mmCIF file of C-alpha atoms in Angstrom:
data_model
loop_
_atom_site.group_PDB
_atom_site.id
_atom_site.type_symbol
_atom_site.label_atom_id
_atom_site.label_comp_id
_atom_site.label_asym_id
_atom_site.label_seq_id
_atom_site.Cartn_x
_atom_site.Cartn_y
_atom_site.Cartn_z
ATOM 1 C CA MET U 1 6.936 3.657 -3.722
ATOM 2 C CA LYS U 2 5.439 4.742 -0.281
ATOM 3 C CA ILE U 3 1.821 3.696 -0.092
ATOM 4 C CA ALA U 4 -0.511 4.977 2.663
ATOM 5 C CA PHE U 5 -3.769 3.664 3.648
ATOM 6 C CA ASP U 6 -6.617 5.238 5.506
ATOM 7 C CA ALA U 7 -7.052 2.581 8.229
ATOM 8 C CA LEU U 8 -10.495 3.685 9.422
ATOM 9 C CA PRO U 9 -12.465 0.575 8.152
ATOM 10 C CA LEU U 10 -9.842 -1.707 9.897
ATOM 11 C CA ILE U 11 -10.004 -0.260 13.392
ATOM 12 C CA SER U 12 -13.696 -0.695 14.154
ATOM 13 C CA GLU U 13 -14.649 -2.966 17.115
ATOM 14 C CA ARG U 14 -16.579 -5.170 14.500
ATOM 15 C CA MET U 15 -15.303 -4.946 11.036
ATOM 16 C CA THR U 16 -17.805 -4.526 8.145
ATOM 17 C CA GLY U 17 -17.577 -5.873 4.581
ATOM 18 C CA ILE U 18 -15.672 -2.667 3.712
ATOM 19 C CA GLY U 19 -12.923 -3.495 6.419
ATOM 20 C CA TYR U 20 -12.648 -7.149 5.178
ATOM 21 C CA CYS U 21 -12.235 -5.907 1.521
ATOM 22 C CA GLN U 22 -9.475 -3.486 2.546
ATOM 23 C CA ALA U 23 -7.690 -6.146 4.656
ATOM 24 C CA GLY U 24 -7.818 -8.654 1.985
ATOM 25 C CA GLN U 25 -6.554 -6.335 -0.667
ATOM 26 C CA ILE U 26 -3.674 -4.768 1.310
ATOM 27 C CA GLN U 27 -2.475 -7.830 3.069
ATOM 28 C CA ALA U 28 -2.137 -9.537 -0.400
ATOM 29 C CA LEU U 29 -0.474 -6.337 -1.744
ATOM 30 C CA MET U 30 2.082 -6.160 1.098
ATOM 31 C CA ALA U 31 2.904 -9.799 0.533
ATOM 32 C CA LEU U 32 3.208 -9.474 -3.294
ATOM 33 C CA HIS U 33 5.324 -6.207 -3.138
ATOM 34 C CA PRO U 34 7.429 -6.171 0.123
ATOM 35 C CA GLU U 35 9.854 -3.840 -1.717
ATOM 36 C CA ASN U 36 7.497 -0.926 -1.018
ATOM 37 C CA ARG U 37 6.986 0.965 2.074
ATOM 38 C CA TYR U 38 3.473 1.030 3.728
ATOM 39 C CA VAL U 39 1.739 3.334 6.164
ATOM 40 C CA MET U 40 -1.396 2.701 8.208
ATOM 41 C CA GLN U 41 -3.114 6.091 9.156
ATOM 42 C CA PHE U 42 -5.936 6.699 11.523
ATOM 43 C CA PHE U 43 -7.461 9.418 13.600
ATOM 44 C CA ALA U 44 -7.806 9.079 17.395
ATOM 45 C CA ALA U 45 -8.064 11.800 19.989
ATOM 46 C CA GLY U 46 -6.454 9.815 22.850
ATOM 47 C CA ASP U 47 -3.576 7.521 22.728
ATOM 48 C CA GLY U 48 -5.327 5.299 20.200
ATOM 49 C CA GLY U 49 -4.283 2.206 22.144
ATOM 50 C CA GLU U 50 -7.185 -0.162 21.220
ATOM 51 C CA LYS U 51 -7.063 1.131 17.662
ATOM 52 C CA ARG U 52 -3.347 0.437 17.328
ATOM 53 C CA LYS U 53 -3.784 -3.074 18.668
ATOM 54 C CA ARG U 54 -6.089 -3.714 15.641
ATOM 55 C CA LEU U 55 -3.346 -2.692 13.274
ATOM 56 C CA GLN U 56 -0.737 -4.760 15.007
ATOM 57 C CA SER U 57 -0.539 -7.430 12.243
ATOM 58 C CA TYR U 58 0.331 -4.795 9.681
ATOM 59 C CA GLU U 59 2.948 -3.318 11.975
ATOM 60 C CA ASP U 60 4.312 -6.782 12.365
ATOM 61 C CA ASN U 61 4.504 -6.944 8.560
ATOM 62 C CA ARG U 62 6.798 -3.717 8.735
ATOM 63 C CA ALA U 63 4.032 -1.174 7.919
ATOM 64 C CA GLU U 64 4.394 2.158 9.673
ATOM 65 C CA ILE U 65 1.506 3.229 11.898
ATOM 66 C CA ARG U 66 0.609 6.920 12.068
ATOM 67 C CA GLN U 67 -2.019 8.464 14.268
ATOM 68 C CA GLY U 68 -3.661 11.790 13.714
ATOM 69 C CA LYS U 69 -4.339 13.299 17.097
ATOM 70 C CA CYS U 70 -8.003 14.176 16.457
ATOM 71 C CA SER U 71 -11.385 12.567 16.745
ATOM 72 C CA GLY U 72 -11.963 10.928 13.401
ATOM 73 C CA TYR U 73 -15.704 11.733 13.424
ATOM 74 C CA LEU U 74 -14.943 15.313 14.209
ATOM 75 C CA TYR U 75 -12.395 15.581 11.307
ATOM 76 C CA ARG U 76 -14.674 14.115 8.869
ATOM 77 C CA LEU U 77 -17.551 16.291 9.999
ATOM 78 C CA VAL U 78 -15.452 19.543 9.926
ATOM 79 C CA SER U 79 -13.562 18.749 6.767
ATOM 80 C CA ASN U 80 -16.908 18.275 4.868
ATOM 81 C CA PHE U 81 -17.259 22.038 5.078
ATOM 82 C CA LEU U 82 -13.792 23.458 5.733
ATOM 83 C CA PRO U 83 -10.486 22.325 3.902
ATOM 84 C CA VAL U 84 -8.695 21.172 7.022
ATOM 85 C CA PRO U 85 -5.496 19.674 5.501
ATOM 86 C CA TYR U 86 -5.229 15.889 5.763
ATOM 87 C CA ASN U 87 -1.442 16.294 5.365
ATOM 88 C CA TYR U 88 -1.271 18.359 8.524
ATOM 89 C CA PHE U 89 -1.894 15.274 10.436
ATOM 90 C CA PHE U 90 0.007 12.613 8.309
ATOM 91 C CA GLY U 91 2.725 14.497 6.417
ATOM 92 C CA LYS U 92 3.535 14.937 2.786
ATOM 93 C CA ASP U 93 5.839 11.996 2.010
ATOM 94 C CA ALA U 94 3.361 9.329 0.565
ATOM 95 C CA ASP U 95 3.587 8.793 -3.089
ATOM 96 C CA ILE U 96 -0.045 7.518 -3.059
ATOM 97 C CA THR U 97 -2.766 7.269 -0.464
ATOM 98 C CA HIS U 98 -5.786 5.068 -0.812
ATOM 99 C CA PHE U 99 -9.153 5.627 0.877
ATOM 100 C CA PHE U 100 -11.267 2.580 1.122
ATOM 101 C CA ASN U 101 -14.493 4.149 2.376
ATOM 102 C CA TYR U 102 -15.835 6.592 -0.304
ATOM 103 C CA ILE U 103 -14.355 9.942 1.048
ATOM 104 C CA VAL U 104 -11.007 11.633 0.055
ATOM 105 C CA PRO U 105 -10.420 14.486 2.507
ATOM 106 C CA PRO U 106 -9.008 17.788 1.501
ATOM 107 C CA LYS U 107 -5.276 18.431 0.844
ATOM 108 C CA VAL U 108 -3.763 14.997 0.614
ATOM 109 C CA SER U 109 -0.278 14.904 -0.511
ATOM 110 C CA GLY U 110 0.719 12.826 -3.458
ATOM 111 C CA LYS U 111 -1.668 10.842 -5.691
ATOM 112 C CA THR U 112 -4.943 9.673 -4.308
ATOM 113 C CA VAL U 113 -7.240 6.587 -4.993
ATOM 114 C CA VAL U 114 -10.716 6.091 -3.453
ATOM 115 C CA THR U 115 -12.882 2.972 -3.388
ATOM 116 C CA VAL U 116 -16.554 3.703 -3.997
ATOM 117 C CA HIS U 117 -18.124 0.315 -3.373
ATOM 118 C CA ASP U 118 -21.780 1.004 -4.543
ATOM 119 C CA MET U 119 -24.458 3.492 -5.160
ATOM 120 C CA VAL U 120 -27.021 2.170 -2.741
ATOM 121 C CA TYR U 121 -27.470 5.656 -1.226
ATOM 122 C CA LYS U 122 -28.718 6.849 -4.601
ATOM 123 C CA THR U 123 -30.623 3.687 -5.740
ATOM 124 C CA PHE U 124 -32.306 2.829 -2.408
ATOM 125 C CA PRO U 125 -31.800 5.898 -0.210
ATOM 126 C CA GLU U 126 -34.467 4.663 2.156
ATOM 127 C CA THR U 127 -32.308 1.672 3.094
ATOM 128 C CA VAL U 128 -29.248 3.850 4.196
ATOM 129 C CA ARG U 129 -28.759 5.357 7.676
ATOM 130 C CA GLY U 130 -29.385 9.140 7.536
ATOM 131 C CA ARG U 131 -26.023 10.256 8.694
ATOM 132 C CA THR U 132 -24.247 8.043 6.151
ATOM 133 C CA ARG U 133 -26.571 9.313 3.327
ATOM 134 C CA TYR U 134 -25.903 12.983 4.410
ATOM 135 C CA MET U 135 -22.123 12.452 4.295
ATOM 136 C CA LEU U 136 -22.296 10.931 0.823
ATOM 137 C CA GLU U 137 -24.711 13.393 -0.545
ATOM 138 C CA THR U 138 -22.525 16.297 0.720
ATOM 139 C CA GLY U 139 -19.169 14.861 0.136
ATOM 140 C CA LEU U 140 -18.936 12.115 -2.540
ATOM 141 C CA LYS U 141 -18.977 14.294 -5.593
ATOM 142 C CA ARG U 142 -16.160 16.436 -4.229
ATOM 143 C CA SER U 143 -14.270 13.372 -3.184
ATOM 144 C CA MET U 144 -14.356 11.710 -6.676
ATOM 145 C CA LYS U 145 -13.123 14.995 -8.123
ATOM 146 C CA ARG U 146 -10.154 15.009 -5.761
ATOM 147 C CA ALA U 147 -9.236 11.493 -6.538
ATOM 148 C CA ASP U 148 -6.843 10.601 -9.209
ATOM 149 C CA LEU U 149 -8.485 7.272 -9.880
ATOM 150 C CA ILE U 150 -11.603 5.640 -8.477
ATOM 151 C CA VAL U 151 -11.757 1.968 -7.713
ATOM 152 C CA THR U 152 -15.059 -0.087 -7.343
ATOM 153 C CA ASP U 153 -15.670 -3.692 -6.707
ATOM 154 C CA SER U 154 -17.697 -4.905 -9.757
ATOM 155 C CA GLU U 155 -18.726 -4.056 -13.296
ATOM 156 C CA PHE U 156 -22.246 -3.616 -12.021
ATOM 157 C CA SER U 157 -21.068 -0.920 -9.529
ATOM 158 C CA ARG U 158 -18.933 0.759 -12.342
ATOM 159 C CA THR U 159 -22.111 1.015 -14.373
ATOM 160 C CA GLU U 160 -24.042 2.384 -11.361
ATOM 161 C CA ILE U 161 -21.392 5.052 -10.616
ATOM 162 C CA VAL U 162 -21.326 6.058 -14.272
ATOM 163 C CA LYS U 163 -25.089 6.337 -14.280
ATOM 164 C CA TYR U 164 -25.098 9.000 -11.398
ATOM 165 C CA PHE U 165 -21.622 10.505 -11.985
ATOM 166 C CA PRO U 166 -20.793 10.158 -15.773
ATOM 167 C CA GLN U 167 -18.173 12.940 -15.514
ATOM 168 C CA TRP U 168 -15.862 10.510 -13.802
ATOM 169 C CA GLU U 169 -16.194 7.465 -16.087
ATOM 170 C CA ASN U 170 -12.527 7.816 -17.269
ATOM 171 C CA LYS U 171 -11.410 7.653 -13.680
ATOM 172 C CA LEU U 172 -13.130 4.330 -12.895
ATOM 173 C CA ARG U 173 -11.245 0.999 -12.486
ATOM 174 C CA VAL U 174 -12.746 -2.311 -11.355
ATOM 175 C CA VAL U 175 -10.909 -4.336 -8.706
ATOM 176 C CA PRO U 176 -13.026 -7.358 -7.656
ATOM 177 C CA CYS U 177 -12.962 -8.609 -4.115
ATOM 178 C CA GLY U 178 -11.622 -11.974 -3.153
ATOM 179 C CA VAL U 179 -12.196 -14.655 -0.567
ATOM 180 C CA ASP U 180 -9.702 -15.791 2.049
ATOM 181 C CA ARG U 181 -9.757 -19.622 1.596
ATOM 182 C CA ALA U 182 -7.650 -20.032 4.779
ATOM 183 C CA ARG U 183 -10.540 -18.431 6.682
ATOM 184 C CA PHE U 184 -13.341 -19.897 4.548
ATOM 185 C CA HIS U 185 -13.164 -23.525 3.636
ATOM 186 C CA PRO U 186 -15.201 -26.729 4.022
ATOM 187 C CA VAL U 187 -15.320 -28.143 7.515
ATOM 188 C CA GLU U 188 -16.116 -31.895 7.560
ATOM 189 C CA ASN U 189 -15.559 -32.368 11.335
ATOM 190 C CA ALA U 190 -19.094 -33.078 12.620
ATOM 191 C CA ALA U 191 -17.942 -32.550 16.255
ATOM 192 C CA ALA U 192 -16.678 -29.026 15.455
ATOM 193 C CA ILE U 193 -19.972 -28.166 13.704
ATOM 194 C CA ASP U 194 -22.050 -29.573 16.700
ATOM 195 C CA GLU U 195 -19.739 -27.400 19.086
ATOM 196 C CA THR U 196 -20.702 -24.311 17.114
ATOM 197 C CA LYS U 197 -24.371 -25.254 16.969
ATOM 198 C CA LYS U 198 -24.429 -25.778 20.760
ATOM 199 C CA LEU U 199 -22.618 -22.539 21.326
ATOM 200 C CA LEU U 200 -25.222 -20.587 19.270
ATOM 201 C CA GLY U 201 -28.258 -22.529 20.482
ATOM 202 C CA ILE U 202 -29.008 -24.121 17.162
ATOM 203 C CA GLU U 203 -30.708 -27.452 17.795
ATOM 204 C CA ARG U 204 -31.572 -28.845 14.365
ATOM 205 C CA GLU U 205 -30.739 -28.376 10.667
ATOM 206 C CA TYR U 206 -30.697 -24.878 9.498
ATOM 207 C CA PHE U 207 -30.820 -22.471 6.585
ATOM 208 C CA LEU U 208 -28.306 -19.687 7.244
ATOM 209 C CA TYR U 209 -28.138 -15.912 6.583
ATOM 210 C CA LEU U 210 -25.068 -14.213 7.698
ATOM 211 C CA GLY U 211 -24.674 -10.370 7.668
ATOM 212 C CA THR U 212 -26.183 -7.149 8.903
ATOM 213 C CA LEU U 213 -29.877 -7.189 9.597
ATOM 214 C CA GLU U 214 -30.842 -4.177 7.523
ATOM 215 C CA PRO U 215 -33.513 -3.260 4.967
ATOM 216 C CA ARG U 216 -31.697 -3.833 1.688
ATOM 217 C CA LYS U 217 -30.897 -7.285 2.799
ATOM 218 C CA ASN U 218 -34.526 -8.190 2.125
ATOM 219 C CA LEU U 219 -35.000 -10.314 5.182
ATOM 220 C CA ARG U 220 -38.689 -9.461 5.753
ATOM 221 C CA ARG U 221 -39.487 -11.187 2.370
ATOM 222 C CA LEU U 222 -37.248 -14.038 3.445
ATOM 223 C CA ALA U 223 -39.252 -14.441 6.523
ATOM 224 C CA VAL U 224 -42.497 -14.653 4.530
ATOM 225 C CA ALA U 225 -41.017 -17.148 2.159
ATOM 226 C CA TYR U 226 -39.680 -19.232 5.062
ATOM 227 C CA ASN U 227 -43.113 -19.168 6.747
ATOM 228 C CA ASP U 228 -44.638 -20.583 3.474
ATOM 229 C CA PHE U 229 -41.894 -23.107 3.241
ATOM 230 C CA ARG U 230 -42.577 -24.551 6.708
ATOM 231 C CA ARG U 231 -46.348 -24.736 6.211
ATOM 232 C CA GLY U 232 -47.726 -28.298 6.446
ATOM 233 C CA LYS U 233 -44.525 -29.849 7.557
ATOM 234 C CA SER U 234 -43.962 -31.557 11.009
ATOM 235 C CA GLU U 235 -40.159 -31.423 10.679
ATOM 236 C CA TYR U 236 -38.087 -28.802 8.917
ATOM 237 C CA PRO U 237 -34.882 -26.687 9.200
ATOM 238 C CA CYS U 238 -34.831 -23.579 11.270
ATOM 239 C CA LEU U 239 -33.859 -20.223 9.799
ATOM 240 C CA VAL U 240 -30.728 -18.722 11.457
ATOM 241 C CA LEU U 241 -30.313 -14.960 11.048
ATOM 242 C CA ALA U 242 -26.753 -14.267 12.141
ATOM 243 C CA GLY U 243 -25.278 -10.835 12.396
ATOM 244 C CA GLY U 244 -25.588 -7.489 14.057
ATOM 245 C CA LYS U 245 -28.789 -5.506 13.967
ATOM 246 C CA GLY U 246 -28.523 -2.618 11.582
ATOM 247 C CA TRP U 247 -30.985 0.180 11.426
ATOM 248 C CA LEU U 248 -34.680 0.036 10.613
ATOM 249 C CA ASN U 249 -34.950 -3.675 11.440
ATOM 250 C CA ASP U 250 -38.202 -3.223 13.296
ATOM 251 C CA GLU U 251 -40.160 -4.334 10.247
ATOM 252 C CA LEU U 252 -38.169 -7.625 10.203
ATOM 253 C CA MET U 253 -38.857 -8.219 13.972
ATOM 254 C CA ALA U 254 -42.571 -7.307 13.450
ATOM 255 C CA ALA U 255 -42.778 -9.949 10.658
ATOM 256 C CA ILE U 256 -41.181 -12.660 12.800
ATOM 257 C CA LYS U 257 -43.844 -11.885 15.535
ATOM 258 C CA GLU U 258 -46.733 -11.603 13.100
ATOM 259 C CA LEU U 259 -46.010 -14.868 11.425
ATOM 260 C CA HIS U 260 -45.251 -16.691 14.716
ATOM 261 C CA LEU U 261 -41.749 -17.508 13.752
ATOM 262 C CA GLU U 262 -40.230 -17.011 17.178
ATOM 263 C CA THR U 263 -39.353 -20.561 17.739
ATOM 264 C CA ASP U 264 -38.071 -21.338 14.157
ATOM 265 C CA VAL U 265 -36.122 -18.227 13.296
ATOM 266 C CA LYS U 266 -33.023 -18.061 15.387
ATOM 267 C CA LEU U 267 -31.466 -14.621 15.832
ATOM 268 C CA VAL U 268 -27.771 -14.690 16.474
ATOM 269 C CA SER U 269 -26.293 -11.213 17.092
ATOM 270 C CA TYR U 270 -22.637 -12.119 17.200
ATOM 271 C CA VAL U 271 -20.775 -15.083 15.799
ATOM 272 C CA PRO U 272 -17.149 -15.478 17.252
ATOM 273 C CA GLU U 273 -14.558 -15.262 14.379
ATOM 274 C CA GLU U 274 -13.363 -18.866 15.047
ATOM 275 C CA HIS U 275 -16.904 -20.250 14.608
ATOM 276 C CA ILE U 276 -17.917 -18.489 11.319
ATOM 277 C CA CYS U 277 -16.465 -21.243 9.132
ATOM 278 C CA THR U 278 -18.026 -24.039 10.936
ATOM 279 C CA LEU U 279 -21.374 -22.239 11.115
ATOM 280 C CA MET U 280 -21.362 -21.860 7.349
ATOM 281 C CA SER U 281 -20.177 -25.347 6.624
ATOM 282 C CA GLY U 282 -22.952 -26.836 8.977
ATOM 283 C CA ALA U 283 -25.832 -25.130 7.032
ATOM 284 C CA LEU U 284 -28.118 -26.956 4.769
ATOM 285 C CA ALA U 285 -27.915 -23.876 2.529
ATOM 286 C CA PHE U 286 -26.819 -20.207 2.677
ATOM 287 C CA VAL U 287 -29.610 -17.734 1.827
ATOM 288 C CA PHE U 288 -28.784 -14.271 0.749
ATOM 289 C CA PRO U 289 -31.834 -12.409 -0.644
ATOM 290 C CA SER U 290 -30.375 -8.923 -0.792
ATOM 291 C CA ILE U 291 -31.896 -6.343 -3.294
ATOM 292 C CA TYR U 292 -28.614 -4.437 -3.770
ATOM 293 C CA GLU U 293 -24.924 -5.277 -3.282
ATOM 294 C CA GLY U 294 -21.821 -3.606 -4.775
ATOM 295 C CA PHE U 295 -20.173 -6.976 -4.654
ATOM 296 C CA GLY U 296 -21.767 -9.504 -2.280
ATOM 297 C CA MET U 297 -18.872 -11.219 -0.359
ATOM 298 C CA PRO U 298 -21.083 -13.503 1.880
ATOM 299 C CA PRO U 299 -22.388 -15.813 -0.898
ATOM 300 C CA LEU U 300 -18.755 -16.150 -2.176
ATOM 301 C CA GLU U 301 -17.534 -16.968 1.318
ATOM 302 C CA ALA U 302 -20.281 -19.504 1.620
ATOM 303 C CA MET U 303 -19.335 -21.097 -1.690
ATOM 304 C CA ALA U 304 -15.672 -21.336 -0.439
ATOM 305 C CA CYS U 305 -17.140 -23.437 2.510
ATOM 306 C CA GLY U 306 -18.721 -25.730 0.053
ATOM 307 C CA VAL U 307 -22.263 -24.676 1.045
ATOM 308 C CA PRO U 308 -25.114 -24.343 -1.618
ATOM 309 C CA VAL U 309 -26.236 -20.881 -2.042
ATOM 310 C CA LEU U 310 -29.626 -19.179 -2.695
ATOM 311 C CA THR U 311 -29.382 -15.515 -3.726
ATOM 312 C CA THR U 312 -31.187 -13.186 -6.104
ATOM 313 C CA HIS U 313 -30.627 -11.693 -9.601
ATOM 314 C CA ALA U 314 -30.307 -8.218 -8.153
ATOM 315 C CA ALA U 315 -27.288 -5.879 -8.657
ATOM 316 C CA SER U 316 -23.906 -7.524 -8.743
ATOM 317 C CA LEU U 317 -24.973 -10.860 -7.226
ATOM 318 C CA PRO U 318 -25.226 -12.901 -10.524
ATOM 319 C CA GLU U 319 -21.635 -11.397 -11.438
ATOM 320 C CA VAL U 320 -20.276 -13.054 -8.276
ATOM 321 C CA VAL U 321 -22.080 -16.382 -8.280
ATOM 322 C CA GLY U 322 -22.331 -17.046 -11.873
ATOM 323 C CA ASP U 323 -24.438 -20.095 -12.602
ATOM 324 C CA CYS U 324 -23.240 -21.728 -9.306
ATOM 325 C CA ALA U 325 -26.129 -20.866 -7.084
ATOM 326 C CA MET U 326 -30.001 -20.900 -7.122
ATOM 327 C CA ILE U 327 -31.231 -17.523 -8.213
ATOM 328 C CA CYS U 328 -34.666 -15.992 -7.442
ATOM 329 C CA ASP U 329 -36.430 -12.652 -7.849
ATOM 330 C CA PRO U 330 -35.920 -10.616 -4.655
ATOM 331 C CA TYR U 331 -39.318 -9.203 -4.824
ATOM 332 C CA HIS U 332 -41.245 -12.495 -5.156
ATOM 333 C CA PRO U 333 -41.203 -14.470 -1.808
ATOM 334 C CA GLU U 334 -43.024 -17.421 -3.602
ATOM 335 C CA GLN U 335 -39.856 -17.923 -5.673
ATOM 336 C CA MET U 336 -37.706 -17.947 -2.577
ATOM 337 C CA THR U 337 -40.135 -20.508 -1.102
ATOM 338 C CA ASP U 338 -39.824 -22.845 -4.161
ATOM 339 C CA CYS U 339 -36.015 -22.507 -3.965
ATOM 340 C CA LEU U 340 -35.999 -23.358 -0.277
ATOM 341 C CA GLU U 341 -38.154 -26.427 -0.848
ATOM 342 C CA ARG U 342 -35.849 -27.745 -3.634
ATOM 343 C CA LEU U 343 -32.712 -27.115 -1.492
ATOM 344 C CA TYR U 344 -34.408 -29.098 1.435
ATOM 345 C CA ARG U 345 -35.685 -31.950 -0.695
ATOM 346 C CA GLU U 346 -32.992 -32.460 -3.268
ATOM 347 C CA SER U 347 -29.615 -33.675 -1.990
ATOM 348 C CA LYS U 348 -28.275 -34.131 -5.431
ATOM 349 C CA LEU U 349 -28.871 -30.482 -6.162
ATOM 350 C CA ARG U 350 -27.131 -29.492 -2.985
ATOM 351 C CA ARG U 351 -24.145 -31.546 -3.872
ATOM 352 C CA GLN U 352 -24.113 -30.151 -7.399
ATOM 353 C CA LEU U 353 -24.181 -26.480 -6.157
ATOM 354 C CA SER U 354 -21.613 -27.338 -3.498
ATOM 355 C CA GLU U 355 -19.026 -28.603 -5.970
ATOM 356 C CA ALA U 356 -19.733 -25.793 -8.495
ATOM 357 C CA GLY U 357 -19.635 -23.151 -5.797
ATOM 358 C CA LEU U 358 -16.120 -24.288 -4.627
ATOM 359 C CA LYS U 359 -14.820 -24.057 -8.132
ATOM 360 C CA ARG U 360 -16.422 -20.531 -8.580
ATOM 361 C CA ALA U 361 -14.805 -19.375 -5.358
ATOM 362 C CA ARG U 362 -11.345 -20.262 -6.431
ATOM 363 C CA MET U 363 -11.694 -17.678 -9.343
ATOM 364 C CA PHE U 364 -11.787 -14.930 -6.744
ATOM 365 C CA SER U 365 -8.528 -14.543 -4.712
ATOM 366 C CA TRP U 366 -7.084 -11.491 -2.868
ATOM 367 C CA GLU U 367 -3.793 -12.048 -4.644
ATOM 368 C CA ASN U 368 -5.495 -11.521 -8.022
ATOM 369 C CA ALA U 369 -7.346 -8.394 -6.553
ATOM 370 C CA ALA U 370 -4.011 -7.030 -5.242
ATOM 371 C CA ALA U 371 -2.245 -7.510 -8.583
ATOM 372 C CA VAL U 372 -4.991 -5.435 -10.240
ATOM 373 C CA LEU U 373 -4.945 -2.831 -7.532
ATOM 374 C CA TYR U 374 -1.143 -2.498 -7.891
ATOM 375 C CA ASP U 375 -1.631 -1.693 -11.694
ATOM 376 C CA VAL U 376 -4.046 1.020 -10.590
ATOM 377 C CA TYR U 377 -1.498 2.572 -8.299
ATOM 378 C CA LYS U 378 1.259 2.442 -11.049
ATOM 379 C CA GLU U 379 -1.243 4.157 -13.469
ATOM 380 C CA ALA U 380 -2.080 6.868 -10.936
ATOM 381 C CA LEU U 381 1.592 7.559 -10.608
ATOM 382 C CA GLY U 382 2.044 7.716 -14.357
ATOM 383 C CA GLY U 383 3.897 4.372 -14.638
#
């Protein structure tokens, strides 16, 4: 079959979780089924040079690259109101086209699959950027109607989608995410870890959060919990918050200032790709206090690095980590404080969580996800 992918999540300067999810699934799919033909499709008004470079690895793996000569933002905006045919830009020869970022545009030839990762814009609308919320509010219902099948990342997200869109329950299929164990694995080389710490300005032991700094990640409460944890101690780990600033992060910055955490909370806006694994491996524990996740890849990636994980009982997170992490209530900072204290004091607990997390991470592979996804494609085609 000829399978086309909307490459939008793959061509951003800095990929988000959606991009890594798409990359993991389709790279594994192309390796499992080289007999198919694959097409990577993207919009760009100019020559698309930089965006093409970001798709080079797929082209090297014999995928065809197609560029729609139009601004992608302009096309998404206009097609939200006018049925500008997608197939005008990308042709009509694909058997199936998969859109990984919620929206199926009008007039796509062949069968269509869309991935709807979560319902955060419905459940916690105040945590979603206004432009994103507007596009989903005006376009998602129509998008799910156009799709032949809808993929989501977890059983939790499937339940959430059914709650808000019960009419599409029969179209829903769960394809779990995976973890790339070539990219995320334990690093025991102390010199490599020290090099990463020096590069990022980390001078002592540390708890680590890695992800976007945005409201639903619940980092303000983490700051409160960490402040209580450090109280009365002369020596203690710092808290590293690594990742790009999202929107509405002023509350977090205000909390850091109000609690006088400026010297103990290390903000790292960007971690080079080659240092992510060593940064995770060097952490005393990985802390992910989110209130809502459609899947929650960072805790799984930390587990694959052999790092003890502290997360919450919210949304899909228990489905991902099982009983292999410390779990707290995301709305009660005192519980986070207790967990931080135990992780700091109890080396035996850290070892147990590290070993259990490594075993848990092996259950989630992109190869398994790709096999499930391929069955979805065959079903969409009536196979």
